[in-house]
Each structure stands twice: as C-alpha cells, then as structure tokens.
Amino acid sequence: MALTPARTMPGVLELLPLDQIAFQRMLDVIRRNYERFGFLAVETPVIEYSDVLLTKTGGETERQVYFVQSTGALEQGEKPDLALRFDLTVPLARYVAEHERDLSFPFRRYQMQKVYRGERAQRGRFREFYQCDIDVIGKDTLSVRYDAEIPAVIYSVFRELDIGPFTIQLNNRKLMRGYFESLGIVDGEQQMLVLREVDKLDKRGADAVRATLTGEAFGLAVDVVQKILAFVQVRSTSLQDALDKLDALGAGPEAMEQGRSELKEVLGLIHAFGVPQTHYALNLSIARGLDYYTGTVYETTLNDHPQIGSICSGGRYENLAGQYTKSHLPGVGISIGLTRLYWQLRDAGLIDMAKSTVDVLVTQMDEAQLPAYLALASELRGAGIATEVVLEGGKLGKQFKYADRAGIRFVVVLGEEEIAKGVVTVKDLRREDQFEVARSELVKTLRVELEQAAAMG
C-alpha cells in the first residue's frame, strides 16, 4: 500500500517544540498583561451560524469564509449553515447580545483564539492564526477615557515582550471626516472611500494616493488632494507637540472639533496612565480601513522595523451589536495578530529559539535503581522543578546527547558511586561543567542554578 505523503496545507504555522515554547511564552505575556488591567477571559465556539457571521453580504470577508458542512449534509446536497469564524469581533458582538442580561457593564473581555480565513497561499499570509483581542463594551455610553486606557495596555504588553522600541500611533476618525467635510467632501460614502485610500499611504506612497484621488474614480481637485496629503502627514514628537499640532489645524465643522477634543483628552490621559511620551504619537494618516471605527484609532509599529507594519491595531466603534440587539453598545478595543507577528519577528531575526520547559533530566545508570531515579524526579517536581526521567537506559553519552538536543540544560547522574557517597552529580550542558552536591542539598542547589540561569537569559 502506497504511503500518504505527510504534509500540511499552505497558510498554517506549525512549529517545532522549542519554537512553540517561544510562541507560547508570547501568548502568556499577552494574557498576563490583559489580566493585569482587569480584563476577563472569554472563549467563543470556532464554528458559528453563517447568518450570524455574515451580517453584511457581498464583501471581501464573505469570499474568505470557510463554510462547515457534515458529510451527511453533503450527501443530501444541503447548503452549509455553519462557518468558521474569520475574526473575534463578530463573535464578540453575538456573545454580548446573547448574554447582555448576565453581563456587567462596562464589559471588559480578552479573547485569545484561532480564527480562519481563506487567504491565497503566499508568504506571510495565514489561513489559521491566533488573534489576541481586548475590548471594553459600554451600555448606552462609554467614556472616551477608556480610549486612553487601551494604549496603556499596549505599552505594558510590548514592553514585557521586549521586541525592541515601539510607538503607539493615534488618530481620530471624527477629526478626519470633519476635515474632509471642511474641504467639501461631505458625502459619507465618499468620505469612507477617501479614508480607505489614505489608509494605504504607507504602502502605496503619496504619489500613488494623489493619482488615485485626483483620478476619474474620485475626481477631487488638485488643491483639495494636496491639503488632504498635508493633513495626513502630521506627526508629533511629544505630548505638547501633539496638542500644538492639533490646535494648528484651525477651526472646522462640528465633527472635526469633536474629534480634536477627544484626541486631546485621550493624549493627555495616556500620559497620566504612565505611558512615556517616547512611546506614543499623533499620526493623522492612521485611518484603519474597517468601516465600523468611529472615533479613536490606533496602530503600533516597531521603530527599527517599519517594514513589519502594524503589530497591534484597533479603535473605537459606536454600536458593536447593532445587527443582533436594539441596545446601544459602544466599545473600544485592539487586536494583536500573534501568528503573523511571531512569523515576522522570527523572519527578521528578532526572536531566538526558546529554551526547553524541562529543567532537569534524571539519567539512568542502572536499571535496578529505577525506583530511586523515579523518587528523585518526584522530589524535584514537588519542589516545582520540571523534570524528565530516562526510562529506557542506554549509554550515558547518548543520554547527555538527548538532553542537549532537546534543550534541557541540567542533567542529574545518580550512579552506584554517587549512591555510596550520598551525593548526586549535576552536569550543566550550557556551561559544559559538572559538580557534586549532597543528595539532601540537591533541590536547594538546583533552584539557585535555575535562578541564575534565568537571570542570565
């Protein structure tokens, strides 16, 4: 019988154990920081009803959805009524609408799960990937103060991830739409189309965006487009500089004034939340292409690696669950696409392979002493030291080689000679040295060694 080739489909990230440990630790850092800010864990099913997921038809998202169908339904030719979630925001909207009476508002949730999109197979695009989201959902109203809290969470996460200097860039959709209105672009749909083009500025460049906006599709006057491009090139270097540049925009329509007022309050509060001025800035080109953002918008970039693009983005929306409930549920949130981020960081050489989560390997010198080895391992585990035992024996050199290849730093040897002397030999494979320690002092000694190893990285 011919063997079936072992292979994975394109668009998935399958890691070897030490890489998986590095990825898992990033997940742990994100989760820890979300919880520090009082966000509560939520999980939703990977499969939702199609009509719940696809509340808006005919869009790009619908062409990327994976539909789910049982073999029985396939045989009967039934149309699939289930689909895999393509993000975590739509399931959140359904979740809040369904459990509204049982939730406390403002509802603060974090969610770290996989989502699925039918992306074309190409470098860096994933069909299955982790999203790590937080959102604060209000009932009827939600203070703009929460918009200022989100960057504090972003700062806390990426400071601990320690992947290099970063900047949280902010804008406000009301400010942008109000400014467009002051230039005579008053139609809501046209404003949205212009926003989407502006959002492509970093990818396409000013000349390409200018050509599109003055072209036949938009037909905007050259002087109007020039003012738009000047507006979106505004950047700040400090909190005071950001406030001064907002004032320098001049008076405008009500939406513009409201957006400016919100941005000023948010910028001032971010400072009060303890985020250093070096880590956030005004950037009036940030638009976020999704239609549902209505106010503050965020993008976070690595200062030394701008080619990676946004590593965390999001913003304010006014009605999360309007398709499912008559309640008004405004919110603000962000998302970290961790699978893509991890892949980009590893590709850029910013992430090293992790160390093993196993601290110690207990070798087997004499099969007759296996109960002693198991007892030793149990003692170490009871002390919180992750320990593996060699159960099948073999040459000691081969056991050392196994530990080295598996990334286990410390190897414990308890042979006939050690048992007679009441000691244990500990070999540090990283430093390539070994020492004897009294059997009764082993736990204490290993704890010290592990603490020193952790401190040195």
XYZ file of C-alpha atoms in Angstrom:
457
model
C 0.000 0.000 0.000
C 1.368 3.400 -1.003
C 2.109 5.794 1.841
C 0.191 9.050 2.052
C 2.676 11.959 1.995
C 2.897 13.744 5.354
C 2.188 17.383 4.571
C 0.385 20.480 5.851
C -1.706 22.825 3.752
C -0.284 26.283 2.929
C -1.171 29.124 5.286
C -0.659 27.402 8.633
C 2.149 27.858 11.142
C 3.315 24.522 12.547
C 6.296 24.857 14.877
C 8.941 22.568 16.314
C 8.825 22.230 20.131
C 11.353 24.922 21.090
C 9.780 27.406 18.649
C 6.352 26.508 20.025
C 7.617 27.297 23.530
C 8.712 30.758 22.328
C 5.282 31.315 20.767
C 3.517 30.079 23.906
C 5.526 32.448 26.079
C 4.382 35.366 23.925
C 0.792 34.214 24.471
C 1.467 34.025 28.217
C 2.895 37.569 28.311
C -0.108 38.969 26.454
C -2.576 37.097 28.682
C -0.790 38.196 31.854
C -0.887 41.855 30.853
C -4.520 41.742 29.754
C -5.443 40.312 33.137
C -3.360 42.932 34.972
C -5.666 45.584 33.541
C -8.797 43.815 34.713
C -9.905 42.122 31.509
C -11.809 38.839 31.822
C -11.235 35.747 29.694
C -13.886 34.757 27.155
C -13.942 31.980 24.576
C -16.469 31.528 21.793
C -17.014 28.498 19.516
C -14.807 28.256 16.456
C -17.978 27.481 14.451
C -20.842 29.993 14.238
C -24.071 30.163 12.251
C -23.314 31.575 8.804
C -26.040 34.205 9.047
C -24.540 35.425 12.335
C -21.047 35.754 10.893
C -22.084 37.196 7.543
C -24.322 40.038 8.654
C -23.089 42.057 5.666
C -23.120 40.180 2.360
C -21.126 40.623 -0.805
C -17.968 41.934 0.826
C -14.370 40.736 0.730
C -14.832 38.865 4.013
C -17.513 36.576 2.597
C -15.133 35.414 -0.122
C -12.638 34.342 2.582
C -15.014 32.415 4.844
C -14.601 28.679 5.383
C -18.041 27.077 5.448
C -18.597 23.940 7.532
C -20.707 21.015 6.442
C -21.155 17.499 7.800
C -20.694 14.519 5.481
C -24.386 13.719 5.900
C -25.410 17.200 4.795
C -23.005 16.995 1.859
C -24.602 13.750 0.702
C -28.019 15.415 0.837
C -26.763 18.457 -1.067
C -27.669 20.897 1.697
C -26.328 24.437 1.719
C -23.954 24.973 4.697
C -25.475 26.998 7.524
C -22.296 26.955 9.650
C -18.917 28.632 9.138
C -15.561 29.076 10.864
C -15.110 32.482 12.499
C -12.895 34.875 10.498
C -12.216 37.246 13.404
C -13.129 37.599 17.089
C -15.112 40.843 16.836
C -18.238 39.455 15.165
C -18.454 36.532 17.651
C -17.995 39.078 20.468
C -20.932 41.092 19.147
C -23.073 37.954 19.102
C -21.821 36.962 22.585
C -22.651 40.344 24.145
C -26.068 40.476 22.501
C -26.901 36.931 23.621
C -25.668 37.320 27.220
C -26.422 41.016 27.685
C -28.646 40.499 30.736
C -25.996 38.464 32.552
C -23.007 40.740 31.895
C -21.756 43.648 33.990
C -21.108 46.839 32.019
C -18.692 48.203 31.107
C -17.845 44.677 30.000
C -14.081 44.124 29.803
C -13.097 40.991 27.932
C -9.998 39.477 26.444
C -10.035 36.634 23.957
C -7.069 34.692 22.566
C -8.148 32.121 20.000
C -7.587 30.980 16.441
C -9.522 32.401 13.507
C -9.747 31.201 9.904
C -9.656 32.953 6.542
C -9.400 31.580 3.032
C -6.279 33.581 2.208
C -4.440 32.941 -1.032
C -1.287 30.930 -0.370
C 1.521 33.491 -0.199
C 4.411 34.350 2.084
C 3.298 35.661 5.481
C -0.445 35.212 4.885
C -2.189 32.708 7.134
C -5.405 30.752 6.850
C -5.297 29.777 10.522
C -3.929 32.249 13.041
C -4.181 33.457 16.626
C -5.805 36.774 17.437
C -5.387 38.272 20.903
C -8.129 40.852 21.477
C -9.315 43.129 24.253
C -12.475 45.221 24.211
C -14.369 47.398 26.643
C -18.098 47.452 25.855
C -20.410 50.060 27.370
C -24.176 50.060 27.779
C -25.684 53.167 26.096
C -22.478 55.198 26.627
C -18.754 54.648 27.106
C -16.398 57.406 28.228
C -13.534 58.388 25.937
C -11.309 57.739 28.970
C -11.350 54.055 28.024
C -9.809 55.060 24.687
C -6.815 56.289 26.704
C -6.562 53.098 28.751
C -6.052 50.891 25.679
C -2.602 52.348 24.802
C -1.555 51.738 28.414
C -2.336 48.046 27.891
C -0.470 48.028 24.553
C 2.559 49.632 26.207
C 2.511 47.093 29.049
C 2.303 44.136 26.635
C 5.069 45.154 24.246
C 7.386 46.404 26.960
C 7.322 42.918 28.512
C 7.583 41.161 25.141
C 10.853 43.085 24.742
C 10.994 43.010 20.939
C 12.504 46.484 20.508
C 11.395 50.139 20.694
C 7.835 50.774 19.510
C 5.408 53.655 19.003
C 1.634 53.640 19.548
C 0.229 55.936 16.852
C -3.165 57.582 17.299
C -5.738 59.419 15.249
C -9.487 60.057 15.370
C -11.913 59.228 12.562
C -14.190 62.150 13.531
C -11.284 64.548 13.097
C -10.526 63.122 9.652
C -14.111 63.095 8.432
C -14.672 66.601 9.801
C -11.593 67.832 7.965
C -12.806 66.213 4.734
C -16.145 67.952 5.271
C -14.348 71.301 5.558
C -12.849 70.584 2.097
C -16.281 69.939 0.583
C -16.211 66.137 0.837
C -19.491 65.802 2.690
C -20.994 62.554 1.399
C -20.494 59.817 3.991
C -19.739 57.096 1.453
C -17.232 59.282 -0.384
C -15.560 60.137 2.941
C -15.226 56.436 3.676
C -13.679 55.762 0.264
C -11.185 58.602 0.770
C -10.381 57.209 4.236
C -9.591 53.834 2.726
C -7.237 55.399 0.204
C -5.500 57.450 2.879
C -5.048 54.260 4.922
C -2.924 52.898 2.035
C -0.494 55.834 2.197
C 2.361 53.925 3.858
C 2.018 51.003 1.430
C 1.432 52.883 -1.844
C 3.170 56.208 -1.224
C 1.931 59.794 -1.571
C 2.221 59.938 -5.377
C 0.053 56.860 -5.899
C -2.605 58.077 -3.452
C -2.554 61.529 -5.070
C -3.022 59.996 -8.515
C -5.977 57.908 -7.302
C -7.748 60.783 -5.532
C -7.355 63.176 -8.484
C -8.215 60.442 -10.997
C -11.510 59.634 -12.627
C -12.809 57.449 -9.769
C -12.679 60.293 -7.207
C -12.244 63.432 -9.296
C -11.032 65.593 -6.409
C -9.394 68.913 -7.170
C -5.605 69.018 -7.044
C -5.561 71.655 -4.254
C -8.025 69.600 -2.163
C -5.893 66.476 -2.502
C -2.794 68.482 -1.611
C -4.486 69.660 1.606
C -5.515 66.087 2.437
C -1.943 64.853 1.929
C -0.577 67.680 4.083
C -3.127 66.821 6.791
C -2.250 63.113 6.873
C 1.477 63.828 7.075
C 1.099 65.455 10.501
C 3.182 63.641 13.152
C 4.086 64.570 16.735
C 7.327 64.196 18.679
C 5.951 64.815 22.197
C 2.680 65.330 24.031
C 2.915 69.112 23.816
C 3.857 68.915 20.146
C 0.773 66.753 19.508
C -1.516 69.268 21.258
C 0.078 72.184 19.379
C -0.329 70.472 16.012
C -3.981 69.706 16.716
C -4.562 73.392 17.526
C -2.713 74.429 14.355
C -5.269 72.632 12.163
C -7.618 75.599 12.528
C -11.360 75.668 13.146
C -13.627 73.208 11.386
C -17.078 71.584 11.372
C -18.614 70.043 14.497
C -17.279 66.548 13.763
C -13.745 67.904 13.414
C -13.990 69.830 16.686
C -15.362 66.799 18.496
C -12.562 64.605 17.131
C -9.933 67.160 18.122
C -11.384 67.442 21.642
C -11.435 63.644 22.060
C -7.864 63.278 20.814
C -6.617 65.953 23.208
C -8.287 64.246 26.155
C -7.005 60.819 25.143
C -3.432 62.047 24.591
C -3.366 63.756 27.991
C -4.762 60.713 29.793
C -2.322 58.316 28.124
C 0.417 60.315 29.814
C -1.477 60.057 33.129
C -1.720 56.274 32.633
C 2.074 56.191 32.787
C 2.942 55.653 29.128
C 6.197 57.502 28.315
C 5.929 60.233 25.661
C 8.567 58.343 23.662
C 6.098 55.507 23.083
C 3.040 57.257 21.623
C 2.457 59.866 18.951
C -0.150 61.640 16.869
C -0.258 60.308 13.309
C -3.056 61.765 11.186
C -2.558 59.190 8.420
C -3.882 56.363 10.634
C -7.369 55.648 9.329
C -7.972 51.882 9.815
C -9.802 50.622 6.757
C -12.694 48.916 8.577
C -15.973 50.786 8.332
C -17.100 50.316 11.923
C -14.432 52.518 13.563
C -15.941 55.866 14.509
C -13.508 57.687 16.811
C -10.049 56.982 18.213
C -7.936 54.595 16.106
C -4.577 53.003 16.939
C -1.668 51.372 15.173
C 1.534 50.212 16.871
C 4.794 49.898 14.943
C 8.356 48.808 15.741
C 10.650 51.829 15.372
C 13.572 49.851 13.960
C 11.498 47.588 11.709
C 8.810 49.681 9.963
C 8.617 47.100 7.161
C 6.782 44.780 9.550
C 3.848 47.207 9.636
C 1.325 47.458 12.443
C 1.843 44.898 15.206
C -1.308 45.890 17.108
C -4.294 47.913 15.917
C -7.875 48.823 16.759
C -10.119 51.656 17.769
C -13.477 52.991 18.939
C -16.805 51.879 17.493
C -20.266 53.134 18.374
C -22.524 50.133 18.029
C -20.925 46.730 18.350
C -24.007 44.528 18.162
C -26.499 46.576 16.162
C -27.310 43.594 13.940
C -28.338 41.442 16.915
C -29.884 43.728 19.545
C -31.670 47.071 19.852
C -29.390 48.025 22.744
C -26.733 50.634 22.026
C -23.361 49.067 22.839
C -20.387 51.341 22.103
C -16.891 49.989 22.646
C -13.179 50.291 22.095
C -10.613 47.569 21.566
C -7.466 46.315 19.895
C -6.195 43.119 18.336
C -2.765 41.508 18.130
C -2.469 39.057 15.244
C 0.069 36.919 17.078
C 0.723 34.231 14.460
C 1.673 36.761 11.789
C 3.600 38.872 14.315
C 5.596 35.872 15.541
C 6.370 34.815 11.972
C 7.514 38.351 11.057
C 9.653 38.716 14.186
C 11.295 35.346 13.635
C 11.836 36.149 9.956
C 13.517 39.436 10.957
C 15.768 37.619 13.439
C 14.178 39.306 16.463
C 13.152 36.073 18.218
C 15.524 33.309 19.247
C 14.592 29.674 19.736
C 13.349 29.218 23.285
C 14.881 27.071 25.968
C 13.152 23.840 26.897
C 10.459 23.982 29.546
C 12.140 20.895 31.062
C 14.668 21.986 33.703
C 16.357 18.688 34.541
C 16.903 15.260 33.024
C 17.434 12.410 35.514
C 19.638 9.840 33.774
C 19.518 6.075 34.186
C 22.812 4.449 35.138
C 21.449 1.163 36.465
C 18.029 -0.237 35.624
C 17.855 -1.835 39.092
C 17.952 1.697 40.581
C 14.928 2.919 38.566
C 12.767 3.352 41.726
C 15.491 5.631 43.137
C 15.505 7.716 39.937
C 11.715 7.998 39.989
C 11.781 9.038 43.649
C 14.394 11.677 42.866
C 12.314 13.041 39.987
C 9.198 13.160 42.190
C 11.110 15.152 44.787
C 12.273 17.657 42.172
C 8.794 18.008 40.679
C 7.351 18.515 44.161
C 9.770 21.420 44.517
C 8.464 22.974 41.288
C 11.351 21.823 39.074
C 10.209 20.405 35.716
C 11.904 17.023 35.442
C 12.117 14.227 32.898
C 13.384 10.718 33.695
C 15.197 8.433 31.257
C 13.088 5.270 31.409
C 14.891 3.047 28.897
C 18.558 3.492 29.808
C 21.387 3.151 27.325
C 24.849 4.692 27.189
C 25.278 7.774 29.371
C 26.809 9.748 26.497
C 23.697 9.096 24.440
C 21.503 10.335 27.295
C 23.566 13.547 27.506
C 23.242 13.995 23.736
C 19.475 13.577 24.007
C 19.279 16.244 26.726
C 21.418 18.656 24.699
C 19.354 18.206 21.553
C 16.097 18.604 23.492
C 17.370 21.838 25.051
C 17.489 20.518 28.635
C 20.267 22.361 30.444
C 20.827 20.319 33.636
C 21.456 16.579 33.759
C 21.466 14.641 37.047
C 23.540 11.458 37.449
C 22.885 9.050 40.330
C 25.181 6.071 39.818
C 26.479 3.414 42.142
C 29.366 5.641 43.235
C 27.079 8.633 43.942
C 24.656 6.476 45.928
C 27.514 5.151 48.081
C 28.766 8.688 48.797
C 25.285 10.144 49.359
C 25.758 12.681 46.564
C 24.371 13.491 43.114
C 26.378 14.671 40.086
C 24.887 17.642 38.258
C 26.093 18.458 34.741
C 25.396 21.901 33.229
C 25.343 21.322 29.466
C 25.295 25.037 28.710
C 28.463 25.802 30.658
C 29.926 22.373 29.974
C 30.932 21.704 33.573
C 29.753 19.451 36.375
C 29.808 19.269 40.169
C 28.773 17.013 43.038
C 26.187 18.034 45.586
C 24.895 16.274 48.693
C 21.674 14.399 47.966
C 19.881 16.389 50.691
C 21.018 19.703 49.122
C 20.059 18.891 45.519
C 16.733 20.774 45.415
C 18.216 23.889 47.025
C 21.254 23.828 44.726
C 19.218 23.330 41.544
C 16.906 26.178 42.481
C 19.879 28.513 42.774
C 21.315 27.277 39.463
C 17.990 27.729 37.696
C 17.512 31.239 39.118
C 20.995 32.228 37.962
C 20.359 30.697 34.535
C 17.074 32.623 34.221
C 18.731 35.885 35.272
C 21.442 35.451 32.647
C 18.886 34.562 29.999
